[in-house]
Amino acid sequence: MKYLPLLTVVLLFLAAPLALAWDGFDAETTDLVEVIPDQLPIKGDVLTLRDYDTDTSRSCTVESVRRNRRTIELVVRCPKNDLRTLVMEAL
């Protein structure tokens, strides 16, 4: 019982890096995606976009951010100059 607080701290420390991503989907393809970091970006920010379906990651530049009641739409420009609209849960 005396090791329970220590175990809790260790588990939280190990789980912290896993909680730094923001899940959502691509509005056109409905592919599941993950945005790193998990904070709300602004226009011009560079973020890492991980596509679960293709198991790839790439850096993208934020073109616009639109905040709705329950979602946030990010329009990002990826390396091949393609625009993607990502729908994320509102933070």
Coordinates of N, CA and C in Angstrom, one line a residue:
M1 N 0.8 -1.2 0.0 CA 0.0 0.0 0.0 C 0.9 1.3 0.0
K2 N 2.0 1.2 0.6 CA 2.9 2.4 0.7 C 3.5 2.7 -0.7
Y3 N 3.5 1.8 -1.6 CA 4.1 2.0 -2.9 C 3.1 2.5 -3.9
L4 N 1.8 2.5 -3.6 CA 0.7 3.0 -4.5 C 0.9 4.4 -5.0
P5 N 1.3 5.4 -4.1 CA 1.5 6.8 -4.6 C 2.7 6.8 -5.6
L6 N 3.7 6.1 -5.3 CA 4.9 6.1 -6.2 C 4.5 5.4 -7.5
L7 N 3.8 4.4 -7.5 CA 3.4 3.7 -8.8 C 2.5 4.6 -9.6
T8 N 1.6 5.4 -8.9 CA 0.7 6.3 -9.6 C 1.5 7.4 -10.3
V9 N 2.5 7.9 -9.7 CA 3.4 9.0 -10.3 C 4.1 8.4 -11.4
V10 N 4.7 7.2 -11.3 CA 5.4 6.6 -12.4 C 4.5 6.4 -13.6
L11 N 3.3 5.9 -13.4 CA 2.4 5.6 -14.5 C 2.0 6.9 -15.2
L12 N 1.7 8.0 -14.4 CA 1.4 9.3 -15.0 C 2.6 9.8 -15.8
F13 N 3.8 9.7 -15.3 CA 5.0 10.1 -16.0 C 5.1 9.4 -17.4
L14 N 4.9 8.1 -17.4 CA 5.0 7.3 -18.6 C 3.9 7.6 -19.6
A15 N 2.7 7.9 -19.1 CA 1.6 8.2 -20.0 C 1.6 9.6 -20.5
A16 N 2.3 10.5 -19.9 CA 2.3 11.9 -20.4 C 2.7 12.1 -21.8
P17 N 3.7 11.5 -22.4 CA 4.0 11.7 -23.8 C 2.9 11.2 -24.7
L18 N 2.1 10.2 -24.3 CA 1.1 9.7 -25.1 C -0.1 10.6 -25.2
A19 N -0.2 11.5 -24.2 CA -1.4 12.4 -24.2 C -1.1 13.8 -24.9
L20 N -0.1 13.9 -25.7 CA 0.3 15.1 -26.3 C -0.2 15.1 -27.8
A21 N -1.1 14.3 -28.2 CA -1.6 14.3 -29.5 C -3.1 14.6 -29.6
W22 N -3.6 15.0 -30.7 CA -4.9 15.5 -30.9 C -5.5 14.7 -32.0
D23 N -6.6 13.9 -31.8 CA -7.1 13.0 -32.8 C -8.3 13.7 -33.5
G24 N -8.4 13.3 -34.8 CA -9.5 13.8 -35.6 C -9.6 13.0 -36.9
F25 N -10.2 13.6 -37.9 CA -10.3 12.9 -39.2 C -10.2 13.9 -40.4
D26 N -9.8 13.4 -41.5 CA -9.7 14.2 -42.8 C -11.1 14.3 -43.3
A27 N -11.6 15.6 -43.6 CA -12.9 15.8 -44.0 C -13.2 15.2 -45.4
E28 N -12.2 15.1 -46.3 CA -12.5 14.6 -47.6 C -12.4 13.0 -47.7
T29 N -11.4 12.5 -47.0 CA -11.2 11.0 -47.1 C -11.8 10.2 -45.9
T30 N -12.1 10.9 -44.9 CA -12.5 10.3 -43.6 C -11.4 9.5 -42.9
D31 N -10.2 9.6 -43.4 CA -9.0 8.9 -42.7 C -8.8 9.5 -41.3
L32 N -8.5 8.6 -40.4 CA -8.2 9.1 -39.0 C -6.8 9.7 -39.0
V33 N -6.7 10.8 -38.3 CA -5.4 11.5 -38.2 C -5.1 11.9 -36.8
E34 N -3.9 12.2 -36.6 CA -3.4 12.7 -35.3 C -2.6 13.9 -35.5
V35 N -2.8 15.0 -34.8 CA -2.0 16.2 -34.9 C -1.2 16.4 -33.6
I36 N 0.1 16.7 -33.9 CA 1.1 16.9 -32.8 C 1.7 18.2 -33.0
P37 N 1.7 19.1 -32.0 CA 1.2 19.0 -30.6 C -0.3 19.1 -30.5
D38 N -0.8 18.9 -29.3 CA -2.2 18.9 -29.1 C -2.8 20.3 -28.8
Q39 N -2.0 21.4 -29.0 CA -2.6 22.7 -28.7 C -3.2 23.3 -30.0
L40 N -4.0 24.3 -29.8 CA -4.7 24.9 -30.9 C -3.7 25.8 -31.7
P41 N -3.5 25.4 -33.0 CA -2.5 26.2 -33.7 C -3.1 27.5 -34.3
I42 N -2.2 28.3 -34.8 CA -2.7 29.5 -35.5 C -2.1 29.4 -36.9
K43 N -2.6 30.3 -37.8 CA -2.2 30.3 -39.2 C -0.6 30.5 -39.3
G44 N 0.0 29.7 -40.0 CA 1.5 29.7 -40.2 C 2.2 28.7 -39.4
D45 N 1.6 28.2 -38.4 CA 2.3 27.2 -37.5 C 2.6 25.9 -38.3
V46 N 3.6 25.2 -38.0 CA 4.0 23.9 -38.6 C 3.6 22.9 -37.5
L47 N 2.9 21.8 -38.0 CA 2.6 20.8 -37.1 C 2.9 19.4 -37.7
T48 N 2.9 18.4 -37.0 CA 3.1 17.1 -37.5 C 1.8 16.4 -37.6
L49 N 1.5 15.8 -38.8 CA 0.3 15.2 -39.1 C 0.6 13.7 -39.3
R50 N 0.0 12.9 -38.4 CA 0.1 11.4 -38.6 C -1.2 10.8 -39.1
D51 N -1.1 10.1 -40.2 CA -2.2 9.5 -40.8 C -2.2 8.0 -40.4
Y52 N -3.3 7.6 -39.7 CA -3.4 6.2 -39.2 C -3.5 5.2 -40.3
D53 N -4.3 5.6 -41.4 CA -4.6 4.6 -42.4 C -3.3 4.3 -43.2
T54 N -2.5 5.2 -43.5 CA -1.2 5.0 -44.3 C 0.0 4.8 -43.4
D55 N -0.2 5.0 -42.1 CA 0.9 4.9 -41.1 C 2.1 5.7 -41.5
T56 N 1.8 7.0 -41.8 CA 2.8 7.9 -42.2 C 2.7 9.2 -41.4
S57 N 3.8 9.9 -41.3 CA 3.8 11.2 -40.6 C 4.5 12.2 -41.5
R58 N 4.0 13.5 -41.5 CA 4.6 14.5 -42.3 C 4.3 15.9 -41.6
S59 N 5.1 16.8 -41.9 CA 5.0 18.2 -41.4 C 4.1 19.0 -42.3
C60 N 3.1 19.7 -41.8 CA 2.2 20.5 -42.6 C 2.1 21.9 -42.0
T61 N 1.8 22.9 -42.8 CA 1.7 24.3 -42.4 C 0.2 24.6 -42.3
V62 N -0.2 25.2 -41.2 CA -1.6 25.6 -41.0 C -2.0 26.8 -41.9
E63 N -3.0 26.6 -42.7 CA -3.5 27.7 -43.6 C -4.6 28.5 -42.9
S64 N -5.5 27.8 -42.2 CA -6.6 28.5 -41.5 C -7.1 27.6 -40.4
V65 N -7.7 28.3 -39.4 CA -8.3 27.6 -38.3 C -9.7 28.1 -38.1
R66 N -10.7 27.3 -38.1 CA -12.1 27.7 -37.9 C -12.7 26.9 -36.7
R67 N -13.1 27.7 -35.7 CA -13.6 27.1 -34.5 C -15.1 27.1 -34.5
N68 N -15.7 25.9 -34.3 CA -17.2 25.7 -34.3 C -17.5 25.4 -32.8
R69 N -18.8 25.1 -32.6 CA -19.2 24.8 -31.2 C -18.5 23.5 -30.7
R70 N -18.5 22.5 -31.4 CA -17.9 21.2 -31.0 C -16.7 20.7 -31.7
T71 N -16.4 21.4 -32.8 CA -15.2 20.9 -33.6 C -14.3 22.1 -33.9
I72 N -13.1 21.8 -34.4 CA -12.2 22.8 -34.9 C -11.8 22.3 -36.3
E73 N -11.9 23.1 -37.3 CA -11.5 22.7 -38.6 C -10.1 23.4 -38.9
L74 N -9.2 22.5 -39.2 CA -7.8 23.0 -39.6 C -7.6 22.8 -41.1
V75 N -7.3 23.8 -41.8 CA -6.9 23.6 -43.2 C -5.4 23.7 -43.2
V76 N -4.7 22.6 -43.7 CA -3.3 22.5 -43.6 C -2.7 22.2 -45.0
R77 N -1.6 22.7 -45.3 CA -0.9 22.5 -46.6 C 0.3 21.5 -46.3
C78 N 0.2 20.4 -47.0 CA 1.2 19.3 -46.7 C 2.3 19.4 -47.8
P79 N 3.4 18.6 -47.7 CA 4.6 18.8 -48.6 C 4.3 18.7 -50.1
K80 N 3.4 17.9 -50.5 CA 3.1 17.9 -52.0 C 2.2 19.0 -52.4
N81 N 2.1 20.0 -51.6 CA 1.3 21.2 -51.9 C -0.2 20.9 -51.9
D82 N -0.6 19.9 -51.3 CA -2.0 19.6 -51.2 C -2.7 20.1 -50.0
L83 N -3.9 20.6 -50.1 CA -4.6 21.1 -48.9 C -5.5 20.1 -48.3
R84 N -5.5 19.9 -47.0 CA -6.3 19.0 -46.3 C -7.1 19.7 -45.3
T85 N -8.4 19.4 -45.1 CA -9.2 19.9 -44.1 C -9.3 18.8 -43.0
L86 N -8.9 19.2 -41.8 CA -8.9 18.2 -40.7 C -10.0 18.7 -39.7
V87 N -10.8 17.8 -39.3 CA -11.9 18.1 -38.3 C -11.4 17.4 -37.0
M88 N -11.2 18.3 -36.0 CA -10.8 17.8 -34.7 C -11.8 18.2 -33.6
E89 N -11.8 17.4 -32.5 CA -12.6 17.8 -31.4 C -12.2 19.1 -30.8
A90 N -13.2 19.9 -30.4 CA -12.8 21.2 -29.7 C -12.1 20.9 -28.4
L91 N -11.1 21.7 -28.2 CA -10.3 21.5 -26.9 C -11.1 22.2 -25.7

